[in-house]
Short mmCIF file of N, CA and C in Angstrom, two decimals:
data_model
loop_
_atom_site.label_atom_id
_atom_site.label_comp_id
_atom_site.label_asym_id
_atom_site.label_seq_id
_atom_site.Cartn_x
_atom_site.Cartn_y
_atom_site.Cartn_z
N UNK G 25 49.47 -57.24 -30.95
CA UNK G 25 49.53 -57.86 -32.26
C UNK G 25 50.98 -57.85 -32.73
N UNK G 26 51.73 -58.88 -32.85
CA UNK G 26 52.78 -59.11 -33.45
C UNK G 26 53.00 -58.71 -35.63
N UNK G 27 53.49 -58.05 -35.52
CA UNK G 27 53.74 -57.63 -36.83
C UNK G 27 54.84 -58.27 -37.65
N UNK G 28 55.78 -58.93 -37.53
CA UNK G 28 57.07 -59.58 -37.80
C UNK G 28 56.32 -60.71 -38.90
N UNK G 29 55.52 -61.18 -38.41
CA UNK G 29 54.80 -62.21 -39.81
C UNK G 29 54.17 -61.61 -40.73
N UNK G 30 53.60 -60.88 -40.73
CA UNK G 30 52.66 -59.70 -41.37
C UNK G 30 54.22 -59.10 -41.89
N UNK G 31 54.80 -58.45 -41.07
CA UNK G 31 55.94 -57.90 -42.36
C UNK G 31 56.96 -58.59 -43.55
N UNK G 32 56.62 -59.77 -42.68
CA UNK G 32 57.72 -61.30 -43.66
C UNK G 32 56.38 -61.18 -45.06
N UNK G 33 55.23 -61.55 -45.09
CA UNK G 33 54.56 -61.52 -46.09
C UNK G 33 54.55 -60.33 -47.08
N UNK G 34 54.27 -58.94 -46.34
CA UNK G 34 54.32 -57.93 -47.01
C UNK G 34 55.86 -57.87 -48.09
N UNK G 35 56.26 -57.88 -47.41
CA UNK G 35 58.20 -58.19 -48.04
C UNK G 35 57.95 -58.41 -49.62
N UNK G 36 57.27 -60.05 -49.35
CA UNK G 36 57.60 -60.85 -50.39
C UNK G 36 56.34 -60.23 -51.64
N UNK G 37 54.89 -60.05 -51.13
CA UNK G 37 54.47 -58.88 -52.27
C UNK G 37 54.93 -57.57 -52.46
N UNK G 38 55.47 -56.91 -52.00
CA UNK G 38 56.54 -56.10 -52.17
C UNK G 38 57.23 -56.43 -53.30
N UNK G 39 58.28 -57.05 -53.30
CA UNK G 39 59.00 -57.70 -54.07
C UNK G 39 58.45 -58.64 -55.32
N UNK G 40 57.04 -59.35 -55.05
CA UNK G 40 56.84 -59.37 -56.68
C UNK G 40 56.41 -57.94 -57.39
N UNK G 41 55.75 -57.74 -56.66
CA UNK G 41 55.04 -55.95 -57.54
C UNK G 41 56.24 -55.71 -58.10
N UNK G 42 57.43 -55.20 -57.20
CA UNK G 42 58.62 -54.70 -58.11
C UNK G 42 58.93 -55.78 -59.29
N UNK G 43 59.02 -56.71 -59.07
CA UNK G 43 59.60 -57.65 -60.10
C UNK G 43 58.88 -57.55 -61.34
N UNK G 44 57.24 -56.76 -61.01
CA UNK G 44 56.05 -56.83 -62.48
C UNK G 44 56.04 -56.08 -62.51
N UNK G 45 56.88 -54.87 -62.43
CA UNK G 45 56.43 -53.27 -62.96
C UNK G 45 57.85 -52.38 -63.00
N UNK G 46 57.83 -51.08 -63.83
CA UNK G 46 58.93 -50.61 -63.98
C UNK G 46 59.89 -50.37 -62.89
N UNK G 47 61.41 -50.60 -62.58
CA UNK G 47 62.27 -50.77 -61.52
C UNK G 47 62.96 -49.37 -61.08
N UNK G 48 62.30 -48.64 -62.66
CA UNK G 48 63.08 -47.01 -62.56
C UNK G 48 62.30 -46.42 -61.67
N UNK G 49 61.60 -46.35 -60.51
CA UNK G 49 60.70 -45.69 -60.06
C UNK G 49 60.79 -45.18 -59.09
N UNK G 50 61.09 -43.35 -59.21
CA UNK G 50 61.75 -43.25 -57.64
C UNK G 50 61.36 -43.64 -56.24
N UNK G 51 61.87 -43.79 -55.42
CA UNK G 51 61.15 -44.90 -54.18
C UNK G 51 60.38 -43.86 -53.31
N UNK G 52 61.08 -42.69 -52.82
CA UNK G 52 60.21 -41.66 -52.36
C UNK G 52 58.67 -41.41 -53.12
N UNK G 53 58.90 -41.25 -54.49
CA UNK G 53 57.80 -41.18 -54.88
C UNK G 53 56.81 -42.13 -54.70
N UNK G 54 57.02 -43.47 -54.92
CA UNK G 54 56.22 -44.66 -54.74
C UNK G 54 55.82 -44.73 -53.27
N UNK G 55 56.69 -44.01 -52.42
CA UNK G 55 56.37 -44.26 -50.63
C UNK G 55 54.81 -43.34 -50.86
N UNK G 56 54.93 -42.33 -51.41
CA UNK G 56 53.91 -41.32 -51.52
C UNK G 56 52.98 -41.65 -52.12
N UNK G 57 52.92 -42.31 -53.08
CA UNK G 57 51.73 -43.19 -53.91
C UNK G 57 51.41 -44.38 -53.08
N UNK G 58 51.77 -45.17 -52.14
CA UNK G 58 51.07 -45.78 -51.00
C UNK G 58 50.47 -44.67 -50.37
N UNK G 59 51.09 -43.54 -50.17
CA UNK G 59 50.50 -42.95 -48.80
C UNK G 59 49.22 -43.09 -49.75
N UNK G 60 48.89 -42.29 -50.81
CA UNK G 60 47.87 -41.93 -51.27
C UNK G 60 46.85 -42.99 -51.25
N UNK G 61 47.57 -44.59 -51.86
CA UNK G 61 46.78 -45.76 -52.07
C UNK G 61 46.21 -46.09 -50.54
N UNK G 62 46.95 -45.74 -49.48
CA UNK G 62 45.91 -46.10 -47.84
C UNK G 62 45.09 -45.40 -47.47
N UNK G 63 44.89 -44.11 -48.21
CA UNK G 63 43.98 -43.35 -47.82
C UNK G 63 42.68 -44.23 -48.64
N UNK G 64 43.12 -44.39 -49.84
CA UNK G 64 42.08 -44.45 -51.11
C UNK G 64 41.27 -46.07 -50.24
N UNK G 65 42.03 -46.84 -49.97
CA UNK G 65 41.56 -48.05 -49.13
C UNK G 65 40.81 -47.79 -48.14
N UNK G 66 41.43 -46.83 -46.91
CA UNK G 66 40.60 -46.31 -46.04
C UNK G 66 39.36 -46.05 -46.17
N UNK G 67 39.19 -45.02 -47.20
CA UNK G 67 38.08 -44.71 -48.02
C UNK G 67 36.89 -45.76 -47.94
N UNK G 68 37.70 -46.98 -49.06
CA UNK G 68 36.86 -47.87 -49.40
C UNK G 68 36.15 -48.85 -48.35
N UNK G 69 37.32 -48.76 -47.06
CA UNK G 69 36.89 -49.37 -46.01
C UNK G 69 35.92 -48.50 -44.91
N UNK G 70 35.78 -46.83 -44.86
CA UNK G 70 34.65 -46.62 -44.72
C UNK G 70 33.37 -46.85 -44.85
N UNK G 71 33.41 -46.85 -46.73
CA UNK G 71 32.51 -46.85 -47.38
C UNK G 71 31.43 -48.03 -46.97
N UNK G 72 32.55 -49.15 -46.69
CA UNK G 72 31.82 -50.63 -46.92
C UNK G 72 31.08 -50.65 -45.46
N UNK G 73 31.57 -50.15 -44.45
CA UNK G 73 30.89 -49.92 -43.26
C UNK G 73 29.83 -49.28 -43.14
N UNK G 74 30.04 -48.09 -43.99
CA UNK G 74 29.05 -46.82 -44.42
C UNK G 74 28.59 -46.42 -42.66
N UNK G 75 29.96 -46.17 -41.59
CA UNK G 75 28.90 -45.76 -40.29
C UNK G 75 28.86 -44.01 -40.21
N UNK G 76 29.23 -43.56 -41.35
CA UNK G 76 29.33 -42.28 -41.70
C UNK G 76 27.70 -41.92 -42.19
N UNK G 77 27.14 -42.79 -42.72
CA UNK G 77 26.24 -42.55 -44.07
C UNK G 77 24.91 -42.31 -43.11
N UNK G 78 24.62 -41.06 -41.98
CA UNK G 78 23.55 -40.83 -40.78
C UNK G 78 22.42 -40.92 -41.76
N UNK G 79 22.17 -40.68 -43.33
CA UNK G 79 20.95 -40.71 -44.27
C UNK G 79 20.39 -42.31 -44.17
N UNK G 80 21.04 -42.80 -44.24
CA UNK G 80 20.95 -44.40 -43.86
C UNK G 80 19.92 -45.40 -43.07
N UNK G 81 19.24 -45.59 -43.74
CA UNK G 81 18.71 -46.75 -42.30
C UNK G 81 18.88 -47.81 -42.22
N UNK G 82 20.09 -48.58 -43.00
CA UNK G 82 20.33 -49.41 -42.76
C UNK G 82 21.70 -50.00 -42.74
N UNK G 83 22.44 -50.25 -42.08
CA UNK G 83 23.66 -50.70 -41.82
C UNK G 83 24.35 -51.51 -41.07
N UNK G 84 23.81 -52.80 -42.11
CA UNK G 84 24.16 -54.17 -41.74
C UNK G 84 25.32 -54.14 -42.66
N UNK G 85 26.24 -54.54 -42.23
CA UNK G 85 27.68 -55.27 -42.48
C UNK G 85 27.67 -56.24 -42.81
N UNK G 86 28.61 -56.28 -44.25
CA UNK G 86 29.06 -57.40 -44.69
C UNK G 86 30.52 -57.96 -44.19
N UNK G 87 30.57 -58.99 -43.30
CA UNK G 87 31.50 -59.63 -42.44
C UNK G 87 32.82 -59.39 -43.50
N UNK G 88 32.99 -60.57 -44.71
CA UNK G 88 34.02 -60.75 -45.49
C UNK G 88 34.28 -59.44 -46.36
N UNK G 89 33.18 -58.81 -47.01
CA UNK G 89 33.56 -57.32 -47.83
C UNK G 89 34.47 -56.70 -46.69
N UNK G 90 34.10 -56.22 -45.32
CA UNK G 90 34.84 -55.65 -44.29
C UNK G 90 35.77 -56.11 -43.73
N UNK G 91 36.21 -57.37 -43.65
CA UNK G 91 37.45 -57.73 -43.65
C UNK G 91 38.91 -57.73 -45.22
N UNK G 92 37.76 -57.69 -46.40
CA UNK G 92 38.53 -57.64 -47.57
C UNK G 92 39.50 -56.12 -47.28
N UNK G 93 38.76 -55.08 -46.94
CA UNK G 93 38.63 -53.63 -47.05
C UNK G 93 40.11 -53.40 -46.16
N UNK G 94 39.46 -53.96 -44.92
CA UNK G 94 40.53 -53.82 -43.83
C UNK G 94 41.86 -54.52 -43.96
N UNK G 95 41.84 -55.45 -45.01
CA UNK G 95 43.08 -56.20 -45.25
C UNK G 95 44.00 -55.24 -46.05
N UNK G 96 42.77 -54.93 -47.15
CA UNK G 96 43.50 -53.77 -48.14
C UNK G 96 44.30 -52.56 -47.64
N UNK G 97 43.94 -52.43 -46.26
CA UNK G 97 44.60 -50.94 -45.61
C UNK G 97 45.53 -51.52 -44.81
N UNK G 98 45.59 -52.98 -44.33
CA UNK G 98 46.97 -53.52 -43.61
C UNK G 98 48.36 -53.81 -44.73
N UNK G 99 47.88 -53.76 -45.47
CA UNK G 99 48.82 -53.99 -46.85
C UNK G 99 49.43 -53.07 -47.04
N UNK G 100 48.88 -51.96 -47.49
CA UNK G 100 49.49 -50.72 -47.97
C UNK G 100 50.47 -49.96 -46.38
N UNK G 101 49.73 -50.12 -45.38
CA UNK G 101 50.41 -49.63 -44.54
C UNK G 101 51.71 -50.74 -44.01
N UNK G 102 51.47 -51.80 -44.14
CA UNK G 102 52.89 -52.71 -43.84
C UNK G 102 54.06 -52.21 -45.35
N UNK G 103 53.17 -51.95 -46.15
CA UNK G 103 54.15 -51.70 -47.32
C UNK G 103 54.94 -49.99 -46.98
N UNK G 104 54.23 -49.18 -46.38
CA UNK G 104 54.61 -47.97 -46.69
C UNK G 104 55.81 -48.26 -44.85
N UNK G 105 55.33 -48.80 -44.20
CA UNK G 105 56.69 -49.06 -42.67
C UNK G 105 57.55 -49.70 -43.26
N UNK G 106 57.54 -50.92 -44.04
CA UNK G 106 59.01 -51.31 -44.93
C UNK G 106 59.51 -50.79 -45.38
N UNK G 107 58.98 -49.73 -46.52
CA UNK G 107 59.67 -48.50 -47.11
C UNK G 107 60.12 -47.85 -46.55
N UNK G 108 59.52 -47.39 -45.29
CA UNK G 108 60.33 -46.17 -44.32
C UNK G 108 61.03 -46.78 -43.23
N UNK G 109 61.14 -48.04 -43.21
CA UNK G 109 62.05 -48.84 -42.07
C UNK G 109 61.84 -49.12 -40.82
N UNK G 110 60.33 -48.95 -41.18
CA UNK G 110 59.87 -48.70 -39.49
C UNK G 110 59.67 -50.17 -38.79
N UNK G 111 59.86 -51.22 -39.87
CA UNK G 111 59.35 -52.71 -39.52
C UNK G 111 60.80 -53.08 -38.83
N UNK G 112 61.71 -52.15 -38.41
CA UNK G 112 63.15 -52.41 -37.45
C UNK G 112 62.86 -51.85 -36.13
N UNK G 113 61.48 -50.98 -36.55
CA UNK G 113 61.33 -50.34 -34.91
C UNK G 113 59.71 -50.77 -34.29
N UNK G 114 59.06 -50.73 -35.00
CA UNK G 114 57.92 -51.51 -34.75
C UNK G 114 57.59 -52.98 -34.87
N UNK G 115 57.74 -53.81 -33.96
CA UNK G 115 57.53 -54.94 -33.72
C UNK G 115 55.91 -55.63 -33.68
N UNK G 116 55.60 -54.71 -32.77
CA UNK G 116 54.36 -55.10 -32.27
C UNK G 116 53.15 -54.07 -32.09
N UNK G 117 52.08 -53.88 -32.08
CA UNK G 117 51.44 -53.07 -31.41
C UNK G 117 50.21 -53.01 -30.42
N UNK G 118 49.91 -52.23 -30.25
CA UNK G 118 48.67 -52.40 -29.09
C UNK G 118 47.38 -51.39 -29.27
N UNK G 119 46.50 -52.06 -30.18
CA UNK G 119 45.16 -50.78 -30.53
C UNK G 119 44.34 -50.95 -29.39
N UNK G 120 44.89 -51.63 -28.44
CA UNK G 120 43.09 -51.28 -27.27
C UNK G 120 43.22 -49.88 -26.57
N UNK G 121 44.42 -49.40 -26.60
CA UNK G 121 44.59 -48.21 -26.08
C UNK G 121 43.59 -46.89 -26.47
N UNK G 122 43.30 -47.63 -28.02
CA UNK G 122 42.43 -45.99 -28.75
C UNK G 122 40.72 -46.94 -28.35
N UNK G 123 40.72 -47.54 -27.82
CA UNK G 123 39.49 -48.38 -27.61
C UNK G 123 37.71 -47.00 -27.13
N UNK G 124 38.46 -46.42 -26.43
CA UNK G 124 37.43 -45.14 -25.96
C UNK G 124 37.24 -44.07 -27.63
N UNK G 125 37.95 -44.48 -28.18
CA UNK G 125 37.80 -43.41 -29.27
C UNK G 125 36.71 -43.84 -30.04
N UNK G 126 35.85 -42.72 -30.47
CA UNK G 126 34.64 -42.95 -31.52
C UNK G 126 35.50 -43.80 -33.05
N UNK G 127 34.90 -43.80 -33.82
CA UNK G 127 34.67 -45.08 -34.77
C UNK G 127 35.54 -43.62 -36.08
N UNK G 128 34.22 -42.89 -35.93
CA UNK G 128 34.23 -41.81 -36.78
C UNK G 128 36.12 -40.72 -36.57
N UNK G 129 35.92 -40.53 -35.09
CA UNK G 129 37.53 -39.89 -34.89
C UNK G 129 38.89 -40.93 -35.02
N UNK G 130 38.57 -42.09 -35.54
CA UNK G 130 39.47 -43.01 -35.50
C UNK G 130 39.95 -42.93 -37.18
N UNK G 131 38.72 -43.30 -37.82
CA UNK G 131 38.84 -43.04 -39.52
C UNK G 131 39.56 -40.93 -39.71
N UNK G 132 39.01 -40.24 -39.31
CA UNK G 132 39.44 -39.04 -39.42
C UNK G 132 40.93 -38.80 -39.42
N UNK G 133 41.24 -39.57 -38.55
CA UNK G 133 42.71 -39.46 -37.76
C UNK G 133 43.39 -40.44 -39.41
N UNK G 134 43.02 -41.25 -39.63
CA UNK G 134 43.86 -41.91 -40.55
C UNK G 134 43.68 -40.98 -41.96
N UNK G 135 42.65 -40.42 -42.27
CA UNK G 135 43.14 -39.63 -42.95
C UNK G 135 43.94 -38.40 -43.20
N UNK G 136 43.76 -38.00 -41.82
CA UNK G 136 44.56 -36.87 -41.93
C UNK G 136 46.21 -37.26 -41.77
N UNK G 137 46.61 -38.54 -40.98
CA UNK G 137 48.09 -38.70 -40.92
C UNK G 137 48.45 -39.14 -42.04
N UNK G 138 49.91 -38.60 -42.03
CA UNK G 138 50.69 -38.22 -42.94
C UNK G 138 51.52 -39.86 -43.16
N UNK G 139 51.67 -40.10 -42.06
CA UNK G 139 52.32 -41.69 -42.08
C UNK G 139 53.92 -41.55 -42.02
N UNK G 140 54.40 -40.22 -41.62
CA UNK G 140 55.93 -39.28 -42.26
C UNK G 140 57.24 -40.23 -41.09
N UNK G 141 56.41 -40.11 -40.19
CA UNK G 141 57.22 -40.84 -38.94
C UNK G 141 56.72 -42.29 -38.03
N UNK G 142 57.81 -42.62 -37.26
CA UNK G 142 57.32 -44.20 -36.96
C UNK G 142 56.05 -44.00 -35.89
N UNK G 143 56.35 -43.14 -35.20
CA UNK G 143 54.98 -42.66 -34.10
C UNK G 143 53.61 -43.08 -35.06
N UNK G 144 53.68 -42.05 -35.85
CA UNK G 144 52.66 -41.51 -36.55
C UNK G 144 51.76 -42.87 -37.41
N UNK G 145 52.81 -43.39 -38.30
CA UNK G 145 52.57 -44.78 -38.32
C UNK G 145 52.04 -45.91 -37.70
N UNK G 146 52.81 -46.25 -36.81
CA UNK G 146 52.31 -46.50 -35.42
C UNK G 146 50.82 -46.56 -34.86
N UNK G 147 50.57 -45.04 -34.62
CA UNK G 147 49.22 -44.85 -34.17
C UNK G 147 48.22 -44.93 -34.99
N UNK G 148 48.45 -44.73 -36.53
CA UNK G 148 47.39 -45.86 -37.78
C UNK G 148 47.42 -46.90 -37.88
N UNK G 149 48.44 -47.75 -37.46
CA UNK G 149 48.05 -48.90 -37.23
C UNK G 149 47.07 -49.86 -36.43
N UNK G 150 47.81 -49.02 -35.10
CA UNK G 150 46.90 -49.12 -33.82
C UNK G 150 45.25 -48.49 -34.12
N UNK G 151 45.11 -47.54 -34.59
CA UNK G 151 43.70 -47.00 -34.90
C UNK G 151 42.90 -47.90 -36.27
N UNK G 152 43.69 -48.16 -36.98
CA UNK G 152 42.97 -49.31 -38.32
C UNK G 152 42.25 -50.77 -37.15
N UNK G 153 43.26 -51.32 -36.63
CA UNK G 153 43.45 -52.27 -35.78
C UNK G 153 42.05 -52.13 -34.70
N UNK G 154 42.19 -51.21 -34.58
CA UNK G 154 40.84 -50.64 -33.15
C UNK G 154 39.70 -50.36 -34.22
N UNK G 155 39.59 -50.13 -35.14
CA UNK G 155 37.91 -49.92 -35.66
C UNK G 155 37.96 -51.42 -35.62
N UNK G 156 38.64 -52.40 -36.57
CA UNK G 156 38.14 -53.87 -36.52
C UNK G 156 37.48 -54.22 -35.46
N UNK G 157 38.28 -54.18 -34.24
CA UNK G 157 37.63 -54.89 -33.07
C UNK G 157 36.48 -54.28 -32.51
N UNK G 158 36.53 -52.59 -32.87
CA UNK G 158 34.98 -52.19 -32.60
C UNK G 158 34.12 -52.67 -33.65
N UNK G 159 34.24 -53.20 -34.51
CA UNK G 159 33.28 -53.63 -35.40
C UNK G 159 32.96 -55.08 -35.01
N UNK G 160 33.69 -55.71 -34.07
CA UNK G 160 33.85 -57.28 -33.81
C UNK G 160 33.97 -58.04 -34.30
N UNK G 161 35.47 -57.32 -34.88
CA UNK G 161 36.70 -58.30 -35.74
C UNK G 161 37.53 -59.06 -34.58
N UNK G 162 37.98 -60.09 -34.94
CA UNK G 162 39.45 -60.41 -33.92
C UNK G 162 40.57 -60.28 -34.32
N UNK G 163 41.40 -60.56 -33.66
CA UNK G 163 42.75 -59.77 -34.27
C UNK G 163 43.03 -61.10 -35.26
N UNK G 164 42.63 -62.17 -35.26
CA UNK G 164 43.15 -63.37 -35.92
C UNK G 164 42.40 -63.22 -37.02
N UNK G 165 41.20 -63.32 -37.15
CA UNK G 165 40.11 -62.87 -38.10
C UNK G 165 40.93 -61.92 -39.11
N UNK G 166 41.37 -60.82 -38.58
CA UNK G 166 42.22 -59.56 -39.36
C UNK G 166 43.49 -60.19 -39.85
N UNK G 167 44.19 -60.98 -39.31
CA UNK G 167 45.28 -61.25 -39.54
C UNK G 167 45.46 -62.59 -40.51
N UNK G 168 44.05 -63.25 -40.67
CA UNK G 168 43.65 -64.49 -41.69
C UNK G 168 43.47 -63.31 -43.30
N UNK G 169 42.63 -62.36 -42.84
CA UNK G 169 42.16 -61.55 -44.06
C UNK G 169 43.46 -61.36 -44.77
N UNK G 170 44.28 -60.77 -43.96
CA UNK G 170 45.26 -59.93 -44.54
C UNK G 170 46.22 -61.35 -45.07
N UNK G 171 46.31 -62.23 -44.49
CA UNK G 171 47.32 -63.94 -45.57
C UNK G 171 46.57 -63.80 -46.60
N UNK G 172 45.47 -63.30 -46.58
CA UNK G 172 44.33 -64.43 -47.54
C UNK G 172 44.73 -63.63 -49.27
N UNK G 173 44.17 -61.80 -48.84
CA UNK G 173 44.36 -61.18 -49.25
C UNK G 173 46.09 -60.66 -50.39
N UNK G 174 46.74 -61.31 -49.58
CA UNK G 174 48.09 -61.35 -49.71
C UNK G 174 48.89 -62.25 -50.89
N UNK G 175 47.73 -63.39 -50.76
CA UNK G 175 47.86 -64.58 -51.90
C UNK G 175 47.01 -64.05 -53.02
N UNK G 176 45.74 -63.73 -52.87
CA UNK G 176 45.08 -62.98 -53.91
C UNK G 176 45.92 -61.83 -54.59
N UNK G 177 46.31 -60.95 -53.91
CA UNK G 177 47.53 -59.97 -54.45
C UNK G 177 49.04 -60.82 -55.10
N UNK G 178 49.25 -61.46 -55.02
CA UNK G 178 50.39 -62.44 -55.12
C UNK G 178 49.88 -62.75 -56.93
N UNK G 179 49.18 -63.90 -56.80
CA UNK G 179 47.80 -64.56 -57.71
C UNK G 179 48.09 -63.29 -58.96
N UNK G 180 47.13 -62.08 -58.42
CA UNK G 180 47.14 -61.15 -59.52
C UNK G 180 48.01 -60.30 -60.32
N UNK G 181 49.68 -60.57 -59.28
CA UNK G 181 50.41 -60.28 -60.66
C UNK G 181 51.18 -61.15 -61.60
N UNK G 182 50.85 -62.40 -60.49
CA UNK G 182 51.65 -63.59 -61.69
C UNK G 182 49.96 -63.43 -63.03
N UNK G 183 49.19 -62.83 -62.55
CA UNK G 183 48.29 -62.67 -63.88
C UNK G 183 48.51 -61.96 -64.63
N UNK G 184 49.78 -60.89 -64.35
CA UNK G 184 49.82 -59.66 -64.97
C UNK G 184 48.74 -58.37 -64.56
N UNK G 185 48.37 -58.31 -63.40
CA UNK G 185 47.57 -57.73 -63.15
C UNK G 185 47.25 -55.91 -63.26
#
């Protein structure tokens, strides 16, 4: 998966958010308030899967809610590698590698990383990237969500959002 377009977009919401909200804001701190906001997405993109929820008997997927979810966690994490510069060292990546990994140790892993280094980064990407396709996302599918998503985010702060 080529990231270089995906980071050209992120950029530019990047850059309106700053343009609609206070400019005094230390940047370390704000790197850390993504970290927090990809977890909180993660979360939500569990949730919507619910393959955690074993009380369950039923867990049919909603195609577009689960691509909304998953867009929401490509966002924050293209935002938090711009911040840390990693979009000079990460070009591209490759999630079929975590392909043998359970669903459940894949989400675990993203919460527990820290996101501190480009590795580390890296391998949440690659692991966000690999639940999609175990869910039987395509990478284009993911990569439509996340434009789509991107204009909707765009949209909502010329609303003042």
């Amino acid at each position: 998966m080529n990231l270089q377009p995906l980071y050209d977009v992120q950029r530019n919401v990047d850059l309106v958010i700053a343009r609609n909200t206070r400019s005094d804001i230390n940047e370390l701190e704000n790197i850390h308030k993504r970290v927090i906001a990809f977890k909180v997405e993660v979360a939500e993109f569990a949730n919507e899967i619910s393959f955690f929820k074993y009380w369950k008997q039923s867990h049919e997927m909603d195609k577009a809610k689960t691509l909304e979810e998953l867009a929401d966690c490509m966002a924050f994490l293209l935002s938090i590698g711009i911040s840390r510069q990693f979009d000079r060292k990460v070009l591209e990546i490759n999630p079929h590698e975590y392909k043998k990994v359970p669903i459940l140790y894949l989400f675990n892993y993203l919460f527990k990383n820290e996101l501190n280094t480009k590795d580390y980064w890296q391998a949440a990407f690659e692991n966000l990237i690999c639940i999609g396709l175990k869910l039987g996302l395509s990478i284009a599918e993911m990569e439509v969500a996340y434009y789509t998503k991107s204009g909707v985010n765009i949209e909502r702060q010329k609303a003042r959002y």
